[in-house]
Structures are given as structure tokens and as C-alpha cells.
Amino acid sequence: MCGICCVLNFSPSKLFETGVAENLKRRGPNSSREIKKTVTHLSYECLFSAHVLHMRGHLTPQPLEDANGNVFLWNGEVFGGLDVGCQENDTRCLFQHLSTQDSPEHVLSVMSCIRGPWAFIYYQAAKHWLWFGRDFFGRRSLLWRCGAEKKSLALTSVATYLPGTDHPQWQELPALGVYRLDLEACFHLDFLKLELYPWLHPGDAPPLINQFSEENLSSCMSVVMNGSGLCLTTPVCPLNKTIARTVQETAHTFGSQPSVEDLDLLLKCDHKKKLANRFLDVLSNAVQKRVQCLPCDIPSLQPHKEEADIAILFSGGIDSMILAALADSHVPLGKPIDLLNVAFKLQDPKRQKESKKMHKKKTGSINSCPEESLELSRFDVPDRITGRAGLQELKVLNPERKWNFVEINVTQEELHDMRQKHICHLVHPLDTVLDDSIGCAVWFAARGVGLVQDGTERSPFTSPAKVVLTGIGADEQLAGYSRHRVRYRTSGIEGLVQELGMELERISSRNLGRDDRVITDHGKEARFPYLDEEVVSFLNSIPVWEKAELSLPRGLGEKLLLRLAARELGLGPSAMLPKRAMQFGSRIAKLENHQEKASDKCSRLYMA
């Protein structure tokens, strides 16, 4: 994991404001380095900068430069596709692959092979070509900004938001493919001409380039489809759009309140049982790749004290419960697993008054109840309650594992302070109420600063884990959102298929860049097992009714395949929990203006 950036100028121009370097360094605290390339006869200058979070093999400072003057910046993980040993550094291996040839075909061939999240910048010195791009899902952030008047371009993992500035604002680079800038050709033009090499399934026609409006591009840049017809091969199979059912309906009648017995009954069908176990195998493999081959920690002053390498954004819901159960099967038993559970303090005098009355009734005196207990009760939000219940289920599955249930309690004052100091810059350029709510909740959760209970005592705790697993991608593929039920009711299976197809197409611009920027601000790496290429291909390959059956009640029909898999893992009540969005489960949405809509522009992000 790294913070990478490149500033290209054909004339003197300052595109980076104060704060960008600091935000980049927070992503990569283990190494920082810069390389500058000046080509006098073509009048351009490139500044490359990288800040490395050491995750794999030997610590490898970036940018990397070879004997031919090529420069490589890499922010990603190779989980498959290229042969990278567990103790090898994937940045160095990938650079060696790219440097063996200098043709566009070779660059595209190498990048098409990679399985895992990535963003990269690659400068080919002899050709004067600058390549950059994001993976198919956009799991790693890369922002760009053009000079307003001069031929200049900046690329960065994370930026800053400056209110009232005349500079053009940053944009997320569309994850449509890989981009190439021919700097020698641009020397003879009045603008920067970018060529796009798109992601395509074999036989597909190139997409229309309509993501680049005047808001995205200055008058000094254009984006065109490459004229050679070259592309990257899409790393997942196409979505199965079969509409006609081929599976026999069950005769069982389900009640409005589903139970685990309903899942057990469905699992009596051999086909459903086999499908659930095939899904578990693929998902387990994805989790294994993301929790193993981690760097050895520097020996502690207390070598007998084991610390967690892996943390999970944990609500106790089915997505995070399955990740925890699967991680448990691949993380050494002596290692704890940190479960990061975030709650925002409810500013509700009525509830506080009722709590005091209840304690007085039980004890006979309000003063006999510790104030600390009353204070902590104000963080008993829905995700805290289901999180504690989920913890008990995990303890039953593996009582020998040390599960650190980290209660991350956030006050309104701390929320406002951290939003202005850090979070508004990380969420940028996204700016809706939903982006603010989720961005803030994920930032505090990933920071991992809270309380852990040992027996009857709670003590301060900070998660040391560098890897944070998140369940994003499950709802998008398995019809977990309420909008999926709405689409199913209005347009049937055909409409649901269209909705699910759209979900993956837009996930890079709606969620992943933001979550990557927010989590990695703590020097940690976000990993997304549900968006592993093999997992997505498996889910894409099966008909929609195998994944979800929205004619069944809420808490059963949505994400049905995942619920069946949860039962096969031995999970109980958590397998039946209905979807609850993080902003509601953590109660951050209750702290602000209740009249806001999720899609509204959030004024709080512009107050810094």
C-alpha cells in the first residue's frame, strides 16, 4: 500500500497545494522518496513521489527507477495472475515484468494478468510515455486534476479540499481502463491528449467515452479511445442475465419472521447446499490470500504478547460475520483478530433521563450507579448490540481464538473536529451526505482506537492491525439493498438483473476510492474479499435467483446464498439479520440534520 503521485508540467505551474504531501505520507509511513525527470528538448518536467506502507517481502522504497530511466509507482497487491512469491515484493516483480518490453501490447498484457487491487503510474523514458490507471473495480484511489490554462496534469492517491480556491477541483480517475499520455506528441500540441485502453470482454465493442465532461477536463486536455483497438481483458466473467427459471420452487411456506430453520430447510436441497459450499470455497480462498503472507512485525519489547495483524470492520451483520469466521480458519490460532465496532454517541436527554430512572429503580439510588456505565450506555447503538451478539457466536465457533471486540465510541465533538482536520480531505472529491456519513464512520472504525473488555473491566485499546477487511461488494452482488427489492417489485427478475449489472459498473465511483482513502489514512490497507476476481466471477456466472430470492421475506430472501453459506459455517442468528446501512447502525445519521437526503450535497464537508 502506498501514497503515489505524479506532477507533469510543460510550463511552470503549481498543481499541489499544502497538505497533499502530508496526506500521502499518512498512507505510507515506512518510506518516502521523490524522483524528478526533466526533458529539456521537449520542455516537460515530471515529479514522481511515493510513500510506502510496507506489506510484502523486503521493504522497497518507491518510486522505482531502472537503468533505462523508466520510473514505476505502484499502489496495489498482486493476489494472483503473476508469479509473486510470499516473501517477494510485488512492486519490484511487477516493474521487472513491465520493463522487459516497451510496447503498448506488453504493458496491457501485464496489467490484464493481475488479480488484485491496484493503481499505478509508469513512465517509459525512451518513448516519453506516461501510463496510469486503476483496476477494474477501482479498489485503489487515484485522483487527477488538469491545469486550468497551461499544459499540466497531477495524479495522486489522495488530495486536499481547499474552500474558495480558484484551482480546478480534483476528480476521481474513471476506472475505465489504462490511460497513456504521449509527452512527445503533446509537445507539438496546445493540449494534453490522453489515449484510453479500456477494459473489455472478448468480442465486446469499445465503450462510449462519456464520463469526461467539461467539469472533469480543462480546455487543455482531451481523452480519446486509442486508435489501435488495443484493450485490457476484463478480469471477471460477464454477468449471467438469464431470466427464465430452471430451478424447481420449494413447496414450503415461509412466515413473515424468517428463522434459521428456514435456511436449514432450504439446505436440504442438494443443489442449494452444493452451491453454498462452492461459494464458501471461493470466498474462503479470497480471504486466505488477504490474511496471509504479511510482513513480520518488528520484535516487540514484550515478545510474548501477540498482537493482531488482521482487523475487520465489524457490525455483527452477516457480511462481517462471514469474513470473521473465514479469517479465523486462516489466521494462526495464537494471533488475535480485531473486530472494529463503531458507535456515535446519541445526544438524547430523554434517553439519558430514562436510563437514570431505570438504574435508580434497580439500585434504589441513582448515585450507586457508576456514571461511566451510564455514559457507555449512550453508545448502545444497533451495530453495537448486534456486534456483541456476533462476538458470542464467534466465541462458540472458536473459543480458543482471542477476539478483540473494539468498542470505538465517538462523540459529536470529536466527529466535528476530525471531520475538519482530516476526513473532509479524504472524502473529497465526493461530497454527498451519504459520503460524509460513511466516510466518517469508516475513518473512526479503521483508526481502531477504543475499548476492549476483559472480564468485567474495559481498558483502552488501539488496534495495531495493518490489514482491514471490509464487506463491501456483498450487497451489490447479492441484492442486499432495499432498492433491489423496489426494482424487483416494479420490474421483476429482468429489472433486478439490470440493477445488479449497474451496481458493479458504478462501484468504483460510488464507494471504493473513498473507502480506500479513508482507511489508508491510518497507515492501514483496505482489503475487499467480496470483490476478489474469482468471487465476482463465480457470482456473475450463476442466475440471479440462485443469489437472492426477493419473493421471500426480508432477512431471508436478500443475499440468500450468503445466508445459506453462513449456516454451513455454523453461524446462527446473525445469518438472519436484515441489511442495516452503516450510517444507521452506527447512528451517525442521527447526529446531523434529519431532513437531509443521502444524495444531497453535504455542507459539513465544506466547513473546514
XYZ file of C-alpha atoms in Angstrom:
608
model
C 0.000 0.000 0.000
C 1.315 3.419 -0.933
C 0.510 7.022 -1.455
C 1.647 7.791 -5.005
C 1.634 10.982 -7.032
C 2.972 12.485 -10.226
C 3.022 16.126 -11.308
C 3.578 16.793 -15.012
C 4.287 20.324 -16.289
C 5.043 21.650 -19.753
C 5.449 25.102 -18.221
C 5.887 26.372 -14.670
C 2.721 25.546 -12.755
C 1.950 24.572 -9.195
C -0.787 21.968 -9.001
C -0.194 20.628 -5.483
C -1.301 22.687 -2.529
C -0.100 22.401 1.039
C -1.459 19.265 2.679
C -1.252 16.784 -0.182
C 2.212 15.550 0.815
C 1.101 15.140 4.434
C -1.944 13.118 3.439
C 0.159 10.930 1.155
C 2.671 10.266 3.905
C -0.060 9.158 6.316
C -0.880 6.410 3.797
C 2.738 5.268 3.574
C 4.666 5.871 6.799
C 7.536 3.420 6.164
C 9.375 5.087 3.279
C 9.256 8.359 1.320
C 11.084 9.251 -1.857
C 10.979 11.581 -4.881
C 12.380 11.443 -8.407
C 12.323 14.337 -10.859
C 12.607 13.943 -14.619
C 13.376 16.996 -16.764
C 13.427 16.671 -20.559
C 14.708 19.966 -21.904
C 14.212 19.401 -25.623
C 10.525 18.587 -25.079
C 10.060 21.205 -22.359
C 8.439 18.946 -19.806
C 9.134 18.037 -16.222
C 7.747 15.149 -14.154
C 7.932 14.913 -10.395
C 7.255 11.420 -9.020
C 6.678 10.914 -5.292
C 5.723 7.846 -3.269
C 5.170 6.981 0.382
C 5.229 3.266 1.170
C 3.352 1.173 3.710
C 5.426 -2.000 3.960
C 3.181 -5.007 3.408
C 5.068 -7.683 1.480
C 8.606 -9.005 1.048
C 11.533 -6.691 1.716
C 10.775 -3.012 2.180
C 11.091 -1.474 -1.294
C 11.204 2.326 -1.443
C 9.339 3.949 -4.313
C 9.440 5.344 -6.929
C 11.488 2.585 -8.546
C 13.824 3.532 -11.411
C 15.737 1.178 -13.710
C 18.918 1.614 -15.729
C 16.928 2.916 -18.713
C 15.368 5.721 -16.724
C 11.899 4.148 -16.508
C 10.019 5.070 -13.330
C 7.332 2.991 -11.616
C 4.875 3.811 -8.832
C 2.604 1.054 -7.565
C -0.224 1.104 -5.056
C -1.684 -2.378 -5.021
C -1.455 -6.065 -4.210
C -0.853 -8.956 -6.609
C -3.034 -11.773 -5.279
C -2.869 -13.783 -8.488
C -2.161 -13.706 -12.216
C 1.579 -13.097 -11.874
C 4.021 -15.339 -10.058
C 4.973 -13.422 -6.903
C 6.390 -15.429 -4.003
C 5.123 -14.897 -0.472
C 8.445 -13.315 0.540
C 8.881 -11.311 -2.672
C 7.961 -7.689 -3.151
C 5.240 -7.351 -5.769
C 6.266 -3.797 -6.737
C 9.717 -4.945 -7.802
C 8.398 -8.092 -9.527
C 5.816 -6.162 -11.493
C 8.313 -3.499 -12.554
C 10.632 -6.203 -13.851
C 7.771 -7.680 -15.903
C 6.884 -4.303 -17.393
C 10.489 -3.379 -18.208
C 11.220 -6.414 -20.387
C 9.457 -4.801 -23.376
C 8.273 -1.293 -24.187
C 5.278 -1.850 -26.485
C 1.702 -0.915 -25.522
C 0.688 -4.529 -26.141
C 3.135 -5.686 -23.474
C 2.038 -3.157 -20.876
C -1.603 -4.093 -21.406
C -0.822 -7.810 -21.298
C 0.941 -7.499 -17.942
C -1.745 -5.294 -16.363
C -4.518 -7.583 -17.648
C -2.946 -10.531 -15.827
C -3.012 -9.012 -12.361
C -5.585 -10.242 -9.890
C -5.918 -7.849 -7.006
C -6.452 -4.130 -6.331
C -4.162 -1.563 -7.906
C -3.436 1.933 -9.075
C -0.191 2.654 -10.902
C 1.885 5.294 -12.686
C 4.557 4.163 -15.161
C 6.931 6.424 -17.073
C 8.705 4.962 -20.114
C 11.679 7.243 -20.602
C 12.763 6.283 -24.146
C 9.229 6.565 -25.516
C 8.251 9.595 -23.393
C 5.057 7.770 -22.459
C 3.235 8.183 -19.165
C 0.856 5.342 -18.261
C -1.586 5.343 -15.352
C -4.832 3.706 -14.285
C -6.879 1.812 -11.696
C -8.033 -1.785 -11.510
C -11.355 -2.905 -12.954
C -13.302 -2.228 -9.733
C -11.360 0.883 -8.731
C -10.324 -0.610 -5.381
C -7.418 1.825 -5.084
C -7.864 5.556 -5.237
C -6.304 7.696 -7.949
C -7.322 11.333 -8.386
C -6.427 13.659 -11.230
C -6.503 17.346 -11.970
C -5.600 19.361 -15.050
C -4.133 22.825 -15.133
C -6.776 25.438 -15.802
C -4.798 27.185 -18.537
C -1.414 25.516 -19.006
C -0.497 22.011 -20.132
C -0.161 20.324 -16.768
C -1.537 17.269 -15.016
C -1.416 15.965 -11.474
C -2.184 12.440 -10.277
C -2.387 11.481 -6.610
C -3.815 8.811 -4.305
C -5.311 11.471 -2.048
C -5.610 15.229 -2.205
C -6.936 18.095 -0.082
C -10.028 20.205 -0.312
C -9.447 23.981 -0.303
C -12.638 26.038 0.050
C -12.832 29.161 -2.057
C -9.855 28.248 -4.242
C -9.589 29.203 -7.903
C -7.810 25.936 -8.710
C -9.841 23.327 -10.584
C -11.010 20.687 -8.139
C -9.808 17.107 -8.073
C -11.735 14.282 -9.717
C -11.593 10.515 -9.309
C -9.934 8.952 -12.322
C -12.651 6.841 -14.007
C -11.760 3.148 -13.700
C -12.449 2.535 -17.385
C -9.047 1.115 -18.226
C -5.462 2.311 -18.551
C -4.501 5.748 -19.880
C -1.420 6.699 -21.916
C -0.042 10.174 -22.426
C 2.471 10.621 -25.254
C 4.561 13.517 -23.951
C 6.494 13.957 -27.196
C 3.265 14.293 -29.174
C 1.871 16.683 -26.563
C 4.907 18.954 -27.010
C 3.626 19.772 -30.506
C 0.022 20.303 -29.358
C -1.695 23.015 -27.362
C -3.317 20.428 -25.106
C -2.699 17.062 -23.441
C -4.124 14.196 -25.494
C -4.835 11.098 -23.425
C -5.461 7.709 -25.032
C -7.701 5.238 -23.214
C -7.170 1.461 -23.374
C -10.462 0.163 -21.975
C -11.480 -2.930 -20.054
C -13.359 -5.209 -22.451
C -14.741 -8.723 -22.502
C -13.583 -10.610 -25.630
C -15.834 -9.667 -28.527
C -17.296 -6.561 -26.878
C -17.348 -3.218 -28.642
C -15.370 -0.350 -27.068
C -17.493 1.778 -24.727
C -18.522 5.310 -25.495
C -16.356 7.810 -23.629
C -19.000 9.844 -21.854
C -17.512 10.086 -18.351
C -15.404 13.076 -19.319
C -17.476 16.218 -19.156
C -16.194 19.767 -19.114
C -16.264 19.541 -15.316
C -13.697 16.721 -15.427
C -11.380 18.147 -18.059
C -9.896 21.550 -18.649
C -9.614 23.061 -22.121
C -6.014 21.843 -22.094
C -6.826 18.114 -22.130
C -8.836 15.600 -24.132
C -9.443 11.863 -23.765
C -9.825 9.671 -26.856
C -10.080 5.948 -27.473
C -6.756 4.559 -28.632
C -6.638 4.140 -32.390
C -5.018 0.709 -32.375
C -8.024 -1.145 -30.986
C -5.991 -2.469 -28.046
C -7.650 -3.121 -24.694
C -7.291 -4.832 -21.337
C -9.082 -8.124 -20.806
C -11.767 -7.788 -18.159
C -10.721 -9.941 -15.156
C -14.219 -11.299 -14.398
C -16.745 -13.189 -16.485
C -19.860 -11.378 -17.782
C -22.966 -11.236 -15.624
C -25.391 -14.120 -16.159
C -28.558 -12.399 -17.418
C -30.717 -15.497 -17.631
C -34.336 -14.633 -16.838
C -36.233 -17.919 -17.217
C -36.151 -20.042 -14.077
C -34.708 -23.542 -14.298
C -34.787 -24.404 -10.588
C -37.826 -26.067 -9.044
C -39.665 -23.977 -6.476
C -39.912 -25.212 -2.900
C -43.353 -26.056 -1.572
C -42.512 -24.720 1.895
C -44.392 -21.624 3.088
C -42.221 -19.025 4.812
C -43.546 -16.776 7.547
C -43.030 -13.023 7.774
C -40.419 -13.576 10.507
C -37.775 -15.879 8.996
C -35.659 -18.150 11.165
C -32.547 -20.273 10.858
C -34.862 -23.251 10.495
C -35.962 -21.813 7.153
C -32.342 -21.803 5.983
C -31.844 -25.348 7.255
C -34.880 -26.445 5.284
C -33.553 -24.833 2.104
C -30.209 -26.560 2.634
C -31.940 -29.935 2.408
C -31.949 -29.284 -1.322
C -28.701 -30.814 -2.605
C -28.353 -28.194 -5.318
C -28.556 -25.277 -2.876
C -26.220 -26.981 -0.422
C -23.597 -27.646 -3.093
C -23.880 -24.093 -4.410
C -23.458 -22.615 -0.920
C -20.353 -24.716 -0.340
C -18.876 -23.812 -3.727
C -19.376 -20.160 -2.824
C -17.734 -20.719 0.551
C -14.713 -22.353 -1.078
C -14.177 -19.420 -3.424
C -14.745 -16.793 -0.732
C -12.534 -18.638 1.754
C -9.719 -18.657 -0.800
C -10.157 -14.895 -1.270
C -9.947 -14.305 2.488
C -6.906 -16.579 2.795
C -4.991 -14.576 0.181
C -5.748 -11.396 2.102
C -4.820 -12.508 5.623
C -1.616 -14.443 4.929
C 1.866 -13.509 3.666
C 2.027 -10.413 5.859
C 5.363 -8.806 6.803
C 6.979 -9.891 10.044
C 6.495 -7.229 12.677
C 9.473 -5.621 14.359
C 10.138 -7.632 17.544
C 8.213 -6.162 20.443
C 9.656 -5.231 23.811
C 7.201 -7.868 25.050
C 7.774 -10.722 22.572
C 5.339 -12.983 24.392
C 2.479 -10.604 23.715
C 0.799 -11.419 20.406
C -0.902 -8.613 18.507
C -3.433 -8.807 15.696
C -2.319 -8.439 12.080
C -5.909 -8.550 10.816
C -8.868 -6.343 11.705
C -12.427 -6.446 10.377
C -14.942 -3.622 10.078
C -17.490 -5.393 12.234
C -21.185 -4.760 12.833
C -22.210 -8.322 13.651
C -24.133 -8.437 10.377
C -23.843 -11.362 8.002
C -21.178 -9.805 5.728
C -18.692 -9.124 8.522
C -19.575 -12.302 10.444
C -18.673 -14.496 7.473
C -15.391 -12.601 6.975
C -14.545 -13.121 10.656
C -15.411 -16.834 10.553
C -13.339 -17.386 7.407
C -10.414 -15.328 8.696
C -10.487 -17.496 11.813
C -9.761 -20.562 9.668
C -6.672 -18.964 8.072
C -5.104 -16.797 10.795
C -2.746 -18.672 13.172
C -4.563 -19.557 16.382
C -2.066 -17.658 18.529
C -2.911 -14.410 16.758
C -5.877 -12.301 17.895
C -8.356 -10.895 15.389
C -9.582 -7.354 15.997
C -13.287 -6.670 15.447
C -13.722 -2.920 14.918
C -17.175 -1.768 16.011
C -18.002 1.939 15.780
C -20.799 3.836 17.554
C -21.672 7.513 17.696
C -22.904 8.985 20.970
C -26.590 9.753 20.952
C -27.423 13.274 22.090
C -30.756 12.300 23.600
C -31.573 13.832 27.009
C -34.802 11.828 27.205
C -32.953 8.533 26.845
C -30.375 9.607 29.444
C -33.161 10.507 31.872
C -34.880 7.159 31.316
C -31.569 5.312 31.848
C -31.058 7.061 35.175
C -34.599 6.176 36.242
C -34.023 2.534 35.368
C -30.778 2.424 37.368
C -32.450 4.124 40.319
C -35.265 1.574 40.240
C -32.776 -1.300 40.236
C -30.379 0.062 42.872
C -32.541 2.359 44.985
C -30.229 5.290 44.397
C -29.069 6.989 41.270
C -25.695 7.672 42.906
C -24.954 3.970 43.349
C -24.711 3.526 39.595
C -21.320 4.498 38.146
C -21.503 7.456 35.769
C -19.219 5.534 33.436
C -21.871 2.862 32.947
C -24.478 5.494 32.130
C -22.115 7.163 29.680
C -21.273 3.922 27.883
C -24.951 3.035 27.569
C -25.343 6.025 25.245
C -23.203 4.151 22.713
C -25.544 1.143 22.642
C -26.478 1.728 19.013
C -27.899 -1.084 16.839
C -24.486 -2.119 15.428
C -23.035 -2.299 18.947
C -25.833 -4.612 20.044
C -25.591 -6.919 17.031
C -21.791 -6.727 17.241
C -21.804 -8.085 20.793
C -24.215 -10.837 19.771
C -21.976 -11.690 16.822
C -18.965 -11.848 19.114
C -20.700 -14.509 21.201
C -21.405 -16.559 18.067
C -17.738 -16.371 17.066
C -16.661 -17.442 20.542
C -18.856 -20.510 20.196
C -17.320 -21.291 16.785
C -13.794 -20.969 18.159
C -13.490 -20.404 21.923
C -9.694 -20.683 21.710
C -9.346 -17.619 19.477
C -8.730 -14.256 21.139
C -11.343 -11.965 19.652
C -10.701 -8.303 20.428
C -14.097 -6.633 20.209
C -13.040 -2.993 19.960
C -15.756 -0.584 21.085
C -14.990 2.599 19.181
C -17.041 5.365 20.790
C -17.247 8.711 19.017
C -18.679 11.893 20.480
C -20.198 14.647 18.396
C -17.351 16.970 19.356
C -14.667 14.549 18.191
C -16.627 13.875 14.993
C -16.714 17.589 14.121
C -13.033 18.023 14.979
C -11.758 15.079 12.926
C -14.053 15.843 10.008
C -12.487 19.293 9.661
C -8.893 18.174 10.256
C -8.810 15.024 8.156
C -11.977 13.410 6.873
C -13.230 16.196 4.587
C -9.961 15.988 2.620
C -10.181 12.199 2.329
C -13.796 12.077 1.188
C -13.065 14.778 -1.424
C -13.893 14.897 -4.292
C -17.093 13.073 -3.246
C -19.398 15.395 -1.353
C -22.831 13.963 -0.555
C -24.469 13.437 2.829
C -24.003 9.691 2.318
C -20.295 10.119 1.555
C -19.910 12.186 4.726
C -21.732 9.677 6.944
C -19.979 6.577 5.638
C -16.610 8.305 5.276
C -16.675 9.457 8.908
C -17.902 6.107 10.246
C -15.273 4.132 8.321
C -12.464 6.557 9.291
C -13.135 6.192 13.018
C -13.660 2.440 12.722
C -10.416 1.902 10.793
C -8.465 4.029 13.277
C -9.239 1.288 15.790
C -8.993 3.420 18.939
C -11.474 2.295 21.557
C -12.113 -0.003 24.498
C -11.760 -3.753 24.872
C -13.474 -5.668 27.648
C -11.505 -8.298 29.543
C -13.714 -9.950 32.127
C -15.641 -7.164 33.822
C -13.118 -4.441 33.018
C -12.889 -2.250 29.929
C -9.478 -0.880 29.062
C -8.203 1.484 26.345
C -7.079 -0.297 23.203
C -5.655 0.642 19.815
C -5.698 -1.961 17.059
C -2.192 -2.487 15.597
C -3.512 -4.427 12.580
C -2.246 -3.175 9.219
C -4.875 -5.056 7.193
C -8.549 -4.105 7.474
C -11.113 -6.403 5.855
C -14.372 -4.850 4.754
C -17.569 -6.438 3.490
C -18.224 -4.027 0.654
C -19.362 -5.783 -2.509
C -21.688 -8.302 -0.873
C -24.827 -6.162 -1.064
C -24.048 -5.005 -4.586
C -23.782 -8.546 -5.935
C -26.352 -10.355 -3.804
C -29.221 -7.838 -3.867
C -28.792 -6.653 -0.301
C -30.113 -3.109 -0.634
C -33.730 -2.016 -0.288
C -33.576 -0.529 -3.783
C -33.147 -4.063 -5.115
C -36.491 -5.097 -3.626
C -38.101 -1.993 -5.109
C -36.704 -2.803 -8.546
C -37.804 -6.436 -8.226
C -41.351 -5.422 -7.293
C -41.642 -2.985 -10.183
C -39.684 -4.811 -12.923
C -39.330 -8.441 -11.840
C -36.213 -10.563 -12.315
C -35.252 -8.749 -15.513
C -35.197 -5.411 -13.698
C -33.222 -6.904 -10.818
C -30.605 -8.273 -13.227
C -30.234 -4.828 -14.780
C -29.878 -3.242 -11.332
C -27.174 -5.691 -10.242
C -25.312 -5.151 -13.507
C -25.298 -1.431 -12.839
C -24.044 -1.915 -9.268
C -20.646 -3.290 -10.271
C -20.293 -0.808 -13.113
C -20.519 2.154 -10.745
C -18.963 0.779 -7.546
C -15.595 2.406 -8.297
C -17.093 5.886 -8.389
C -19.596 5.432 -5.542
C -17.624 3.668 -2.826
C -14.213 2.184 -3.336
C -11.980 5.189 -3.940
C -13.490 6.937 -0.931
C -13.123 3.919 1.358
C -9.533 3.364 0.228
C -8.612 6.978 1.023
C -10.366 6.921 4.392
C -8.979 3.610 5.689
C -5.409 4.081 4.490
C -5.160 7.473 6.184
C -4.221 5.452 9.280
C -1.322 3.654 7.598
C -3.505 0.580 7.084
C -4.599 -1.283 3.990
C -8.221 -1.891 2.990
C -8.918 -5.320 1.514
C -12.168 -6.397 -0.116
C -12.662 -10.195 -0.229
C -16.155 -9.962 -1.750
C -14.598 -8.168 -4.732
C -11.935 -10.787 -5.368
C -11.993 -11.562 -9.086
C -12.753 -15.258 -8.542
C -15.590 -14.421 -6.134
C -17.134 -11.948 -8.582
C -16.760 -14.370 -11.488
C -18.449 -17.129 -9.510
C -21.373 -14.893 -8.555
C -21.606 -13.482 -12.084
C -21.778 -16.986 -13.524
C -24.933 -18.109 -11.709
C -28.524 -16.916 -12.322
C -29.832 -14.144 -10.098
C -32.375 -16.361 -8.305
C -29.515 -18.534 -7.046
C -28.064 -15.476 -5.293
C -31.246 -13.848 -3.992
C -34.929 -14.670 -3.851
C -36.703 -11.408 -3.196
C -40.133 -13.028 -3.078
C -39.033 -14.311 0.348
C -39.243 -12.122 3.478
C -36.649 -9.527 4.442
C -33.831 -11.146 6.384
C -34.045 -14.245 4.216
C -34.503 -13.519 0.514
C -31.872 -10.839 0.030
C -28.352 -12.292 -0.024
C -29.921 -15.747 0.252
C -26.818 -17.553 -0.990
C -24.693 -15.778 1.626
C -27.171 -16.747 4.361
C -27.039 -20.382 3.286
C -23.243 -20.217 3.346
C -23.379 -18.724 6.842
C -25.390 -21.697 8.083
C -22.898 -24.071 6.504
C -20.205 -22.279 8.511
C -22.197 -22.841 11.700
C -23.451 -19.287 12.207
C -26.833 -18.811 13.862
C -28.976 -15.698 14.405
C -26.525 -13.451 12.543
C -27.366 -15.350 9.352
C -30.884 -13.900 9.518
C -30.119 -10.247 10.218
C -31.614 -7.899 7.609
C -29.457 -5.277 5.921
C -28.769 -2.213 8.040
C -26.711 0.559 6.496
C -23.622 1.610 8.434
C -24.796 5.200 8.806
C -27.938 3.990 10.584
C -26.428 1.092 12.500
C -23.684 3.291 13.957
C -26.199 6.141 14.463
C -24.023 8.783 12.814
C -27.047 9.712 10.688
C -28.910 10.691 13.883
C -26.346 13.318 14.832
C -26.962 15.696 11.968
C -29.842 17.275 10.057
C -32.661 14.710 9.902
C -34.219 16.467 6.904
C -31.234 15.725 4.672
C -31.343 13.256 1.832
C -28.415 10.892 1.254
C -27.809 12.364 -2.204
C -27.802 15.989 -1.022
C -24.558 17.931 -1.134
C -23.134 17.901 2.398
C -22.313 21.390 3.675
C -20.350 19.941 6.631
C -17.635 18.752 4.256
C -17.016 22.358 3.180
C -16.691 23.911 6.622
C -13.014 23.044 7.123
